[in-house]
Coordinates of N, CA and C in Angstrom, one line a residue:
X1 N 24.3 -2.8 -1.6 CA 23.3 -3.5 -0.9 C 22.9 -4.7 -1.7
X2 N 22.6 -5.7 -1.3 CA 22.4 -7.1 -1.8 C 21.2 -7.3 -2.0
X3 N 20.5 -7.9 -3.0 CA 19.0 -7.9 -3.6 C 18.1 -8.4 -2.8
X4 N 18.7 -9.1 -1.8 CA 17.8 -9.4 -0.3 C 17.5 -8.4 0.4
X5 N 18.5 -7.8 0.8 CA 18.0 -6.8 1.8 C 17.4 -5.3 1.3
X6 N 17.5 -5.3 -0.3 CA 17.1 -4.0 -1.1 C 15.7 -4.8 -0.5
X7 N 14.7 -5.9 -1.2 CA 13.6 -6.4 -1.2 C 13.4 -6.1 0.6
X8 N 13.9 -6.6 1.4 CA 13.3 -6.3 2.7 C 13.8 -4.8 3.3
X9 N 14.2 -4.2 2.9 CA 14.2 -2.7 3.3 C 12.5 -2.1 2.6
X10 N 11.9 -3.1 2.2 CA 10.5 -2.1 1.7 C 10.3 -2.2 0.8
X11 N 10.9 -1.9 -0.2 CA 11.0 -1.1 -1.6 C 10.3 -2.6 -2.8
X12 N 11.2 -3.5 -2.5 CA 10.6 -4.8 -3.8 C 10.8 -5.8 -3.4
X13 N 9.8 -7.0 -3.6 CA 9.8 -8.0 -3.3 C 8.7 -8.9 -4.1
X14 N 8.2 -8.6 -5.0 CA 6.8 -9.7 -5.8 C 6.1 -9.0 -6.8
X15 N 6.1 -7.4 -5.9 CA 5.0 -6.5 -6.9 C 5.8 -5.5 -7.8
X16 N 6.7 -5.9 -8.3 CA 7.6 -4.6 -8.3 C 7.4 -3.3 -8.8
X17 N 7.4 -2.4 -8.3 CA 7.2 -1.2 -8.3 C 6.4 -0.5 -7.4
X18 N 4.6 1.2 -5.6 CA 3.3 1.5 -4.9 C 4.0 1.5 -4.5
X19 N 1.8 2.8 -1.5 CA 1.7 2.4 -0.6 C 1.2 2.2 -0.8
X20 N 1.8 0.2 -1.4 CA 0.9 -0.3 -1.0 C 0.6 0.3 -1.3
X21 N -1.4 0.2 -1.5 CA -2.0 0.3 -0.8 C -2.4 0.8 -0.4
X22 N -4.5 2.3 0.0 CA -4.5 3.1 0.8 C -3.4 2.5 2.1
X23 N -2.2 2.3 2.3 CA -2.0 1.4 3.8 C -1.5 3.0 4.0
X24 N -2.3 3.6 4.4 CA -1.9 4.6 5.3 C -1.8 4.1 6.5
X25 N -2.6 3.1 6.8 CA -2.5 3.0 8.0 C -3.3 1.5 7.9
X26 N -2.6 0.4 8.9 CA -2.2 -1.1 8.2 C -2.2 -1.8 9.9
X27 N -2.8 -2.5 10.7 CA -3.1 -3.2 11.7 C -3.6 -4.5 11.0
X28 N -3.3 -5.4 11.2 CA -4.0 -6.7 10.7 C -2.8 -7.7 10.1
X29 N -2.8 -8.4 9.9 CA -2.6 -9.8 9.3 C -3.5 -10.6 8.5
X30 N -3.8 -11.0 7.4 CA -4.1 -12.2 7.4 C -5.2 -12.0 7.1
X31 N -6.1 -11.1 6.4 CA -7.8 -11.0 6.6 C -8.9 -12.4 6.9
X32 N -9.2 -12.6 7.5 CA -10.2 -13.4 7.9 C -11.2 -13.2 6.5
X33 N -12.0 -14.0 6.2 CA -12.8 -14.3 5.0 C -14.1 -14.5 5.9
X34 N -15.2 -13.6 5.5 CA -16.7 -14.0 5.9 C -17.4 -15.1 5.2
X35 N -17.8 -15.1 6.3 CA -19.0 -16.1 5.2 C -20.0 -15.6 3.9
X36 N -20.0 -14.9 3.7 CA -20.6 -14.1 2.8 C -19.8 -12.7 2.3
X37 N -19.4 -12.7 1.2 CA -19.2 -11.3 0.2 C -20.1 -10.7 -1.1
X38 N -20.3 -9.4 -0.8 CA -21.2 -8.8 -1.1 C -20.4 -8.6 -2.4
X39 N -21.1 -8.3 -3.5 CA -20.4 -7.3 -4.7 C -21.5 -6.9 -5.7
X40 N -22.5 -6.9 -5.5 CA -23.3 -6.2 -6.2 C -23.1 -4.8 -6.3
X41 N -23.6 -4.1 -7.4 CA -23.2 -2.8 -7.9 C -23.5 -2.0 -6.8
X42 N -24.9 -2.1 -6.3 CA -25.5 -1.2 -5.6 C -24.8 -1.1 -4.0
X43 N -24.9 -2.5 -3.8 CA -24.1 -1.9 -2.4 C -22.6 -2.0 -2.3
X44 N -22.1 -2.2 -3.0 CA -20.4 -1.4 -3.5 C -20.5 -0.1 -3.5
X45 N -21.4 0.1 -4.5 CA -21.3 2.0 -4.7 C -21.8 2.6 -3.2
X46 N -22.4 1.8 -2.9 CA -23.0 2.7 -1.7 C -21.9 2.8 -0.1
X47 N -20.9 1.7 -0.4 CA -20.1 1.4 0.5 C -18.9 2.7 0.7
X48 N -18.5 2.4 -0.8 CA -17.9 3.3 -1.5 C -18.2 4.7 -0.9
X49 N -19.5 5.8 -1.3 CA -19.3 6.4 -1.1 C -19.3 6.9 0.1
X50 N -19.9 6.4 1.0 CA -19.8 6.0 2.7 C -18.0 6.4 3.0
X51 N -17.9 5.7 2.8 CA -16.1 5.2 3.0 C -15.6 6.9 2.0
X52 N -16.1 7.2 1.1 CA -15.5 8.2 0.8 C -16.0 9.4 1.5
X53 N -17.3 9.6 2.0 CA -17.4 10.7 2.7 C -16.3 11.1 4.3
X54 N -16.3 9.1 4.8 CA -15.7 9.7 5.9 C -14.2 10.0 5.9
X55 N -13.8 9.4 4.8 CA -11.7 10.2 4.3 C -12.3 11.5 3.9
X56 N -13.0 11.9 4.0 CA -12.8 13.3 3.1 C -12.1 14.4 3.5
X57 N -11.8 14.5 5.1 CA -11.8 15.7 5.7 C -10.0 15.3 5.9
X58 N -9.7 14.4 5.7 CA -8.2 13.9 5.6 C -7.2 14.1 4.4
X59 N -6.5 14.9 4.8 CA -5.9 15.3 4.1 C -4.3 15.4 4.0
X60 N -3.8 14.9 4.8 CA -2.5 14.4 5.2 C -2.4 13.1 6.0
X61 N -1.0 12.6 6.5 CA -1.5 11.8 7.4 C 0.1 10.8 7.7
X62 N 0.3 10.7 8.9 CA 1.8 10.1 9.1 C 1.0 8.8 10.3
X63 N 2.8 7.8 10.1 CA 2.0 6.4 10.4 C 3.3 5.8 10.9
X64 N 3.3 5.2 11.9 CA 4.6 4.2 11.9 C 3.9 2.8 11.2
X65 N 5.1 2.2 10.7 CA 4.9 0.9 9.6 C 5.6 -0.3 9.9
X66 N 5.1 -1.7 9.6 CA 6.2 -2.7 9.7 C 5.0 -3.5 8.2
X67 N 6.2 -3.9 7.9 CA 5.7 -4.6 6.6 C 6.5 -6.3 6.8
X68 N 5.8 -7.2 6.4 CA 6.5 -8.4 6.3 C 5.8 -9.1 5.4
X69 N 7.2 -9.8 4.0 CA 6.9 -9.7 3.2 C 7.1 -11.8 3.4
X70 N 6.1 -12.4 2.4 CA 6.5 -13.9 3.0 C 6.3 -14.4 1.8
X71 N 7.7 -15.1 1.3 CA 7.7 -15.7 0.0 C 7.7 -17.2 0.2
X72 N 7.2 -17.4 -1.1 CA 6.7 -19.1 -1.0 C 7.9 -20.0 -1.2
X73 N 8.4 -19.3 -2.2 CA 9.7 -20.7 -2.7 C 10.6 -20.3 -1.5
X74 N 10.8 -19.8 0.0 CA 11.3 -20.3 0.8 C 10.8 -19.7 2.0
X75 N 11.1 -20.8 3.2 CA 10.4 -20.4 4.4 C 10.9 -19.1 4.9
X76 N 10.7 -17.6 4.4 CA 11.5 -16.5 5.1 C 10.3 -15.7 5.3
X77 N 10.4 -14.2 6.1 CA 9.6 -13.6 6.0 C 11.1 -12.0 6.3
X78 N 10.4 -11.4 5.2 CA 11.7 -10.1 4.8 C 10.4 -9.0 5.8
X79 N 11.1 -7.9 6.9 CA 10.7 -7.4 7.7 C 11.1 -6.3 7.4
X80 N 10.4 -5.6 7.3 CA 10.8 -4.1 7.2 C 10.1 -2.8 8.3
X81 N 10.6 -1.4 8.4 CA 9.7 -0.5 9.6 C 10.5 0.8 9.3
X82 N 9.8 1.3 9.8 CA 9.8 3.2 9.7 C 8.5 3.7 9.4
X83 N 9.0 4.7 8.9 CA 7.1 6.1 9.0 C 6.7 6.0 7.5
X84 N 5.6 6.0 7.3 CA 5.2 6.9 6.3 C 4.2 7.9 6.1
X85 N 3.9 8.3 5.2 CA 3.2 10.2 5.1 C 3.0 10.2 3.9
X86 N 1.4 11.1 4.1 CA 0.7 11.0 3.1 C -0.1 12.5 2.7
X87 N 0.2 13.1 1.3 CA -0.5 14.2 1.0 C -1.3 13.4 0.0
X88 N -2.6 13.9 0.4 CA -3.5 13.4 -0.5 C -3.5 14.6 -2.0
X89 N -2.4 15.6 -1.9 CA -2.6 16.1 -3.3 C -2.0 15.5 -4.4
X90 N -1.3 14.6 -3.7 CA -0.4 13.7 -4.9 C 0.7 12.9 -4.3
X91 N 1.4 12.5 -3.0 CA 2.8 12.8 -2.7 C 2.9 11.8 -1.3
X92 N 3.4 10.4 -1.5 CA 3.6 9.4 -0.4 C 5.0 9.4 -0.3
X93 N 5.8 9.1 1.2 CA 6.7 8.5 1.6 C 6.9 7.6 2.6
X94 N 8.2 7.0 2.2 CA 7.6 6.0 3.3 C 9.3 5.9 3.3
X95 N 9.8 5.9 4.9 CA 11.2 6.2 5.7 C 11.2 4.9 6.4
X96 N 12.2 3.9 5.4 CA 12.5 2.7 6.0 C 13.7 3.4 7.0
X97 N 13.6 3.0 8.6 CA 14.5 3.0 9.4 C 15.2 1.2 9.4
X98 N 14.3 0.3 9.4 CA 14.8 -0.9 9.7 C 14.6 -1.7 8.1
X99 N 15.4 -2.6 7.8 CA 16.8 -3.5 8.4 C 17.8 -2.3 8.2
X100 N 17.7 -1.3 7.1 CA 18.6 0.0 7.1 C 18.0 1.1 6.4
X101 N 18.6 1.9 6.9 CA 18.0 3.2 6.4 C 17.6 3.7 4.7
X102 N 16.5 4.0 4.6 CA 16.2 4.2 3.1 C 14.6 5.1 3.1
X103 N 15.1 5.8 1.9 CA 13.9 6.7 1.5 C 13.0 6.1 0.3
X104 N 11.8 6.1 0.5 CA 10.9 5.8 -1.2 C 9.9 7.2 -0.9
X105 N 10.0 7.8 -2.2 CA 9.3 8.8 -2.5 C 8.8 8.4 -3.7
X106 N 7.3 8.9 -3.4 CA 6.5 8.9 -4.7 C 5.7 10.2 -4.9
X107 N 5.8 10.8 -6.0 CA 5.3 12.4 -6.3 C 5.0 12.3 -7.5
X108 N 4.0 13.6 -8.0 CA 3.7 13.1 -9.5 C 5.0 13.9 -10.5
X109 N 6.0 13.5 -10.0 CA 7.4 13.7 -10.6 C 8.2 12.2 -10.8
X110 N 7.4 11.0 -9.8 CA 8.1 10.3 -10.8 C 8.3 9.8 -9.1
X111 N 8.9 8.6 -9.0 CA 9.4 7.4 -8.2 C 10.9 7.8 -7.9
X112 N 11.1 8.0 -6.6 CA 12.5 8.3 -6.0 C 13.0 7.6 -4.8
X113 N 13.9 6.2 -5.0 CA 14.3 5.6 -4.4 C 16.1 5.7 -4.0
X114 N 16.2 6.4 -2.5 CA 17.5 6.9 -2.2 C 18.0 8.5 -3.0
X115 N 17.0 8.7 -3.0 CA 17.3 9.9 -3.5 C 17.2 9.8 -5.2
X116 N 17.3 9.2 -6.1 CA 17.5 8.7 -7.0 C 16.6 8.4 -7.9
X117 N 15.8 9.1 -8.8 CA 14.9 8.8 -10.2 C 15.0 7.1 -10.2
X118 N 13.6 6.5 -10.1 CA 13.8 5.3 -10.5 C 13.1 5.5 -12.1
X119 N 13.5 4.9 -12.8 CA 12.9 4.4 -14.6 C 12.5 2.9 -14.8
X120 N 11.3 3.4 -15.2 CA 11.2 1.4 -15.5 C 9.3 0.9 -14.7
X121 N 9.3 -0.3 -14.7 CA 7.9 -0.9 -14.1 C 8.1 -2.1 -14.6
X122 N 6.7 -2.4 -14.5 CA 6.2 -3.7 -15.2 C 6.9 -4.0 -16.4
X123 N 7.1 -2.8 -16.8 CA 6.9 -3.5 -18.7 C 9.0 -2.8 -19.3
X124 N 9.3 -2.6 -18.0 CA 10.9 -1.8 -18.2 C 11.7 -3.1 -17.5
X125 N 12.9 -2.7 -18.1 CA 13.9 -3.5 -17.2 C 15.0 -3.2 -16.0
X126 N 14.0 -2.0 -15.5 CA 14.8 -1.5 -14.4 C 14.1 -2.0 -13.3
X127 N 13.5 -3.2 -12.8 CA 12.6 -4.0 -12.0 C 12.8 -5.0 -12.2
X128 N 13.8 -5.7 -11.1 CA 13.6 -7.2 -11.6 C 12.4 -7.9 -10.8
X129 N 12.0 -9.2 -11.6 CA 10.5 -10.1 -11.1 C 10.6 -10.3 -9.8
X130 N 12.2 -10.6 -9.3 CA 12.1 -11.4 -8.0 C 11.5 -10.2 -7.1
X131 N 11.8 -8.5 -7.4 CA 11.7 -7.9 -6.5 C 9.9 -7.5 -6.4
X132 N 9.8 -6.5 -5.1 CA 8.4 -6.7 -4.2 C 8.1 -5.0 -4.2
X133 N 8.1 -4.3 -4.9 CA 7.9 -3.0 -4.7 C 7.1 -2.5 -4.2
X134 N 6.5 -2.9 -2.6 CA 5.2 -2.2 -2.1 C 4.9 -0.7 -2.3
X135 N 5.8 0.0 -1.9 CA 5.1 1.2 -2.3 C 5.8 2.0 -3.6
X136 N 6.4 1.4 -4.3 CA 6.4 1.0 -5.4 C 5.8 1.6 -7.2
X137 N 4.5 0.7 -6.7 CA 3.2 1.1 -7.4 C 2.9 2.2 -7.7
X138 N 2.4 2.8 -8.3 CA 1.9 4.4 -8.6 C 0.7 4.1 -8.9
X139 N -0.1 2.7 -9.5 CA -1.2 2.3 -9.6 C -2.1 2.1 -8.2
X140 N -1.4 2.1 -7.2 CA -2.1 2.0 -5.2 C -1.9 2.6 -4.9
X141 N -1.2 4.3 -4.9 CA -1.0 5.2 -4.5 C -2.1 5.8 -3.8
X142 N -3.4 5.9 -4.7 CA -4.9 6.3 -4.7 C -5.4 5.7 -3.4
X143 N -4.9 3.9 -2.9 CA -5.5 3.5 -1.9 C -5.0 3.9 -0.3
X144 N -3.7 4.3 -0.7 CA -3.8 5.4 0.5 C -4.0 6.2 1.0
X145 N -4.7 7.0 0.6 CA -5.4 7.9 1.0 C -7.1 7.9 1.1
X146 N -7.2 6.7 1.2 CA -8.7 6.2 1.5 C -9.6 5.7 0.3
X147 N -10.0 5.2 0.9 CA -11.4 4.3 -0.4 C -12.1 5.4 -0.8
X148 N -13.2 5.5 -2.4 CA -14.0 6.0 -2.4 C -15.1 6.0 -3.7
X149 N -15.9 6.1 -4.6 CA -16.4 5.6 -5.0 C -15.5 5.7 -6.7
X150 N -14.4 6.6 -6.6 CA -13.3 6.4 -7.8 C -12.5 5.5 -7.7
X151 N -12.7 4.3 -6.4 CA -11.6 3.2 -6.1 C -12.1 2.4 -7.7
X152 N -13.9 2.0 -7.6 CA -14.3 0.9 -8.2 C -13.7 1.4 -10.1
X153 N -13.3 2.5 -10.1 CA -12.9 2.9 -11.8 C -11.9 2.1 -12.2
X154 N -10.9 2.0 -11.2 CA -9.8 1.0 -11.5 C -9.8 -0.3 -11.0
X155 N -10.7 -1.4 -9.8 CA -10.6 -2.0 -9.1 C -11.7 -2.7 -9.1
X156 N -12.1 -4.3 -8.9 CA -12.8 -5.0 -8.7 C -13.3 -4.7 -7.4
X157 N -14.3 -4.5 -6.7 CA -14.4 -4.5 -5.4 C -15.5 -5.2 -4.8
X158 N -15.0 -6.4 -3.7 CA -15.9 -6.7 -3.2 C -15.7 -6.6 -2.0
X159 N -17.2 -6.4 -1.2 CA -17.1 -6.3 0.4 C -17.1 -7.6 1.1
X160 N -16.2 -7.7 2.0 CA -16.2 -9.2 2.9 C -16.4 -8.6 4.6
X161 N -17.8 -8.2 4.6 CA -17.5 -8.0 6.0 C -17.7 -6.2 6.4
X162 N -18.7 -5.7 7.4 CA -18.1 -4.4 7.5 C -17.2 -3.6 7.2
X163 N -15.5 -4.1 7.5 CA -14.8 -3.5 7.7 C -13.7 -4.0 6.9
X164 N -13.9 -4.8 5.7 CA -12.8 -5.8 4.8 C -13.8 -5.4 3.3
X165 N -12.7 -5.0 2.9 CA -12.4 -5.1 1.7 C -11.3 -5.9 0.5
X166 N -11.5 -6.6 -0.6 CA -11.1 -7.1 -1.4 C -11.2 -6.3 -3.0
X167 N -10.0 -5.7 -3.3 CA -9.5 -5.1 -4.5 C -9.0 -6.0 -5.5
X168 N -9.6 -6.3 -7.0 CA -8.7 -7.2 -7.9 C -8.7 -5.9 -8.7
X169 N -7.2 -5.5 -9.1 CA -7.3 -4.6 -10.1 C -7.8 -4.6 -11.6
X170 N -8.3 -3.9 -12.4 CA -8.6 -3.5 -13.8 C -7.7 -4.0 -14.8
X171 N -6.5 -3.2 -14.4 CA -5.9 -2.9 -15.3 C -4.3 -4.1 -15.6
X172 N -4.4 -4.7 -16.5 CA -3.7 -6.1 -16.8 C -2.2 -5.3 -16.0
X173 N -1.7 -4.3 -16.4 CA 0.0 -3.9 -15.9 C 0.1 -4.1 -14.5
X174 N -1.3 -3.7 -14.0 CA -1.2 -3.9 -12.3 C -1.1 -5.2 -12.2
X175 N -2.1 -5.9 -12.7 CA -2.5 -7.5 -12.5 C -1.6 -7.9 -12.6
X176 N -0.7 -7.7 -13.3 CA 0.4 -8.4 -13.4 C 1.5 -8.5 -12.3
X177 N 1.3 -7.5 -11.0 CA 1.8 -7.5 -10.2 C 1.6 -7.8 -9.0
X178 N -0.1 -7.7 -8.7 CA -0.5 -7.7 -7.6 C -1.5 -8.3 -7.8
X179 N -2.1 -9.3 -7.2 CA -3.6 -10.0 -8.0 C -5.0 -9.6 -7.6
X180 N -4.6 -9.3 -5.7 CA -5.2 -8.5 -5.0 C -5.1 -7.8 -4.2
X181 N -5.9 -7.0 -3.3 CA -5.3 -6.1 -1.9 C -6.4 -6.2 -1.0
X182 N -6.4 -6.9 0.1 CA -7.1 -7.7 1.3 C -7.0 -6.0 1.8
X183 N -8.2 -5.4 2.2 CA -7.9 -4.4 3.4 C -8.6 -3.9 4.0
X184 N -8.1 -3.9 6.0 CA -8.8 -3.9 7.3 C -9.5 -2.1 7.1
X185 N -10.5 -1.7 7.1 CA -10.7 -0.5 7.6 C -11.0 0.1 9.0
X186 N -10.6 1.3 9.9 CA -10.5 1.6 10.8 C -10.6 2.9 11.1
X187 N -10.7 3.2 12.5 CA -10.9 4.8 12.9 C -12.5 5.6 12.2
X188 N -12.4 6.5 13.0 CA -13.4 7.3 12.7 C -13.6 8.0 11.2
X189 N -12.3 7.8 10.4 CA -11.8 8.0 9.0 C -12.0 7.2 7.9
X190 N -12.4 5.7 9.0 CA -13.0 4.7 8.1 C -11.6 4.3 6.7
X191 N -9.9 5.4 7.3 CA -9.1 4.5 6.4 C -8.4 3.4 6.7
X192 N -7.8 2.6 5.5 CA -7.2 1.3 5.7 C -6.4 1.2 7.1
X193 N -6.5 0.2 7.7 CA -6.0 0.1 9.1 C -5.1 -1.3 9.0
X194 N -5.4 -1.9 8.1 CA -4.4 -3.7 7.2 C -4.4 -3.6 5.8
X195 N -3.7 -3.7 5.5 CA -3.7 -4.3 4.2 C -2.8 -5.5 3.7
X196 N -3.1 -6.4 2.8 CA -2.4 -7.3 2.5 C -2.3 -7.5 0.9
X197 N -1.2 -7.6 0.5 CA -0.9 -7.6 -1.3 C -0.8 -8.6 -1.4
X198 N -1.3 -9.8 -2.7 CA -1.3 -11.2 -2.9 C -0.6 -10.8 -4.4
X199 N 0.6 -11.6 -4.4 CA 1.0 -11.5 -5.7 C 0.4 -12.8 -6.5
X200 N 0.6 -12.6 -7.8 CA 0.5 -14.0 -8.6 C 1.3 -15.0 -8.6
X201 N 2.4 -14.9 -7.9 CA 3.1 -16.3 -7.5 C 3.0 -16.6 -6.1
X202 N 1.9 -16.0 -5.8 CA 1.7 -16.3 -4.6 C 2.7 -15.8 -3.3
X203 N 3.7 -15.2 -3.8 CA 4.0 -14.0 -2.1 C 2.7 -13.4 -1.9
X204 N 3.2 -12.8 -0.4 CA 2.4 -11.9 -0.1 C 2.8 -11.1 0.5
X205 N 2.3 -9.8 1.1 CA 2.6 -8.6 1.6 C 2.2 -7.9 2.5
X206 N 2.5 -8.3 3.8 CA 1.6 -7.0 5.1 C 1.9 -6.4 5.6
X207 N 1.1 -4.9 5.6 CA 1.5 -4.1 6.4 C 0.8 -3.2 7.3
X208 N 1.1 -3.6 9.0 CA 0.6 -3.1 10.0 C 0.8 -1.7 9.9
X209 N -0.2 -0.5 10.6 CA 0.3 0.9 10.7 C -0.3 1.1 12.1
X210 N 0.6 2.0 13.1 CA 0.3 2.4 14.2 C 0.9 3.9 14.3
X211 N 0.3 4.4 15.2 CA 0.7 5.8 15.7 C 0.0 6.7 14.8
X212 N -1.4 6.4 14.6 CA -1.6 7.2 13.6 C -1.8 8.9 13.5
X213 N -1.3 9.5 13.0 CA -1.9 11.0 12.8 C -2.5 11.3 11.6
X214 N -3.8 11.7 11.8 CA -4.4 12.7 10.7 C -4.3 14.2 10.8
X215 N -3.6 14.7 9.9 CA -3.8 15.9 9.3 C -2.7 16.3 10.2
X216 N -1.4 16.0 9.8 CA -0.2 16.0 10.7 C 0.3 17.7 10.0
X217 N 1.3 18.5 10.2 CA 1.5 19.4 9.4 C 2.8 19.1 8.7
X218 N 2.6 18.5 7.6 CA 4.2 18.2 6.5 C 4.5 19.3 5.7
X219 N 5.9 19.8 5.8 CA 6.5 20.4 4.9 C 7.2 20.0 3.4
X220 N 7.3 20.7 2.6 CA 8.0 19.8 1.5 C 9.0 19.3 1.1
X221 N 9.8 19.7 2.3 CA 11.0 18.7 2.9 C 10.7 17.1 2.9
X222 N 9.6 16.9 3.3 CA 8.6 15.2 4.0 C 8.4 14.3 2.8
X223 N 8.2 15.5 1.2 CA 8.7 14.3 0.4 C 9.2 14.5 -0.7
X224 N 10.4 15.3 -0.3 CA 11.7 15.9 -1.4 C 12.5 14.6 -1.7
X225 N 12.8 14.3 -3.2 CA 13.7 13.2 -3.3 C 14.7 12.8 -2.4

C-alpha cells in the first residue's frame, strides 16, 4: 500500500499516531467561531461537569464515519469511511471500509494496525511526519467517549458557544501533533457529534459520525487485533 492511500485509509496523515477525538460521533465541518469564548475556570468546570453527567450512562457506542483529511501543501482532500466502536473501559475501533479495507484497533494493549502491533509515536521512528494518525493517538482516546470534568487535566478548554468546544492539549508530545480539537456536541448524551483536528502545519482533520448507537452490545471479537 502506498503512503497516500495508507494516510487516507484513516490511520495517518499530520497527527501521527488517536479517535480522534471523543469523535464517537462527528456531524460538522468547519466549526463556526462565536463571537464570544468563554474560559474561565468556573464556567469550564461547570460545563464540564454538565457534559460529564450526561455521557455517563454511555457506555459503549458504534457510529458510521467519514473522515476527510485536507492538506495545505496541496489542493487534495484524502477521504476515508467505515464504523467505529467504542468501550468506554478502555478499547476504540475504527473499520475503514473505504478507499480499502483496514482495521485500527486501540486497547490498553497497545495500537493495532492490520492486525499488527504498531511501536513508535511522536518521539519513535515507526511514524513518519508526513503521516495523519487520527485515531492514532492514545492521548484522544479519552475524547471519545465524551467530555468531562477529567478532559480539563490534560486539555486547555475553552467554550465557544453552547454546543463547541475548543481543546489545546497540555502535554508538549501531543502538541506536537495536534495543536487543537474543534468539537460539535450533540444528542441527548451531549457526545461529540464534529470534531475537527488542526495540526501545526496546518492540515486539518474531520470527522462526520452518523447512525449513531448507544450502548450497542459488542463482543470482544469488535476489538481483537
Amino acid at each position: 500500500m502506498s503512503m497516500r492511500r495508507f494516510a487516507a485509509a484513516g490511520v495517518v496523515a499530520g497527527v501521527a499516531a488517536s479517535v480522534a477525538t471523543n469523535v464517537a460521533v462527528i456531524l460538522g465541518l468547519a466549526l463556526a467561531t462565536p463571537a464570544v469564548a468563554e474560559t474561565s475556570d468556573a464556567a469550564v468546570g461547570e460545563k464540564l461537569r454538565t457534559l460529564g453527567r450526561a455521557s455517563a450512562a454511555v457506555k459503549t457506542l458504534r457510529a458510521q464515519f467519514v473522515q476527510e483529511k485536507h492538506l495545505t501543501i496541496v489542493r487534495d482532500v484524502l477521504r476515508s469511511s467505515g464504523t467505529f466502536f467504542l468501550d468506554k473501559d478502555g478499547a476504540v475501533a475504527w473499520y475503514v471500509t473505504e478507499p480499502e479495507p483496514m482495521r485500527i484497533v486501540i486497547t490498553k494493549a497497545g495500537v493495532f494496525v492490520g492486525g499488527k502491533k504498531v511501536v513508535g509515536g511522536p518521539d519513535g521512528a515507526a511514524w513518519n511526519a508526513s503521516f495523519s494518525p487520527l485515531p492514532m493517538l492514545e492521548g484522544l482516546n479519552g475524547i471519545f467517549a465524551g467530555l468531562s470534568e477529567s478532559t480539563a487535566e490534560h486539555f486547555h478548554v475553552t467554550l465557544r458557544g453552547e454546543d463547541q468546544v475548543r481543546l489545546e492539549p497540555k502535554a508538549q508530545a501531543l502538541a506536537g501533533w495536534v495543536t487543537a480539537i474543534e468539537i460539535t456536541l450533540g444528542g441527548e448524551a451531549r457526545m461529540p457529534v464534529a470534531v475537527r483536528l488542526v495540526e501545526p502545519g496546518g492540515d486539518s482533520t474531520d470527522i462526520r459520525f452518523t447512525d449513531v448507537v448507544i450502548n450497542p452490545s459488542l463482543d470482544d471479537a469488535t476489538f481483537a487485533p
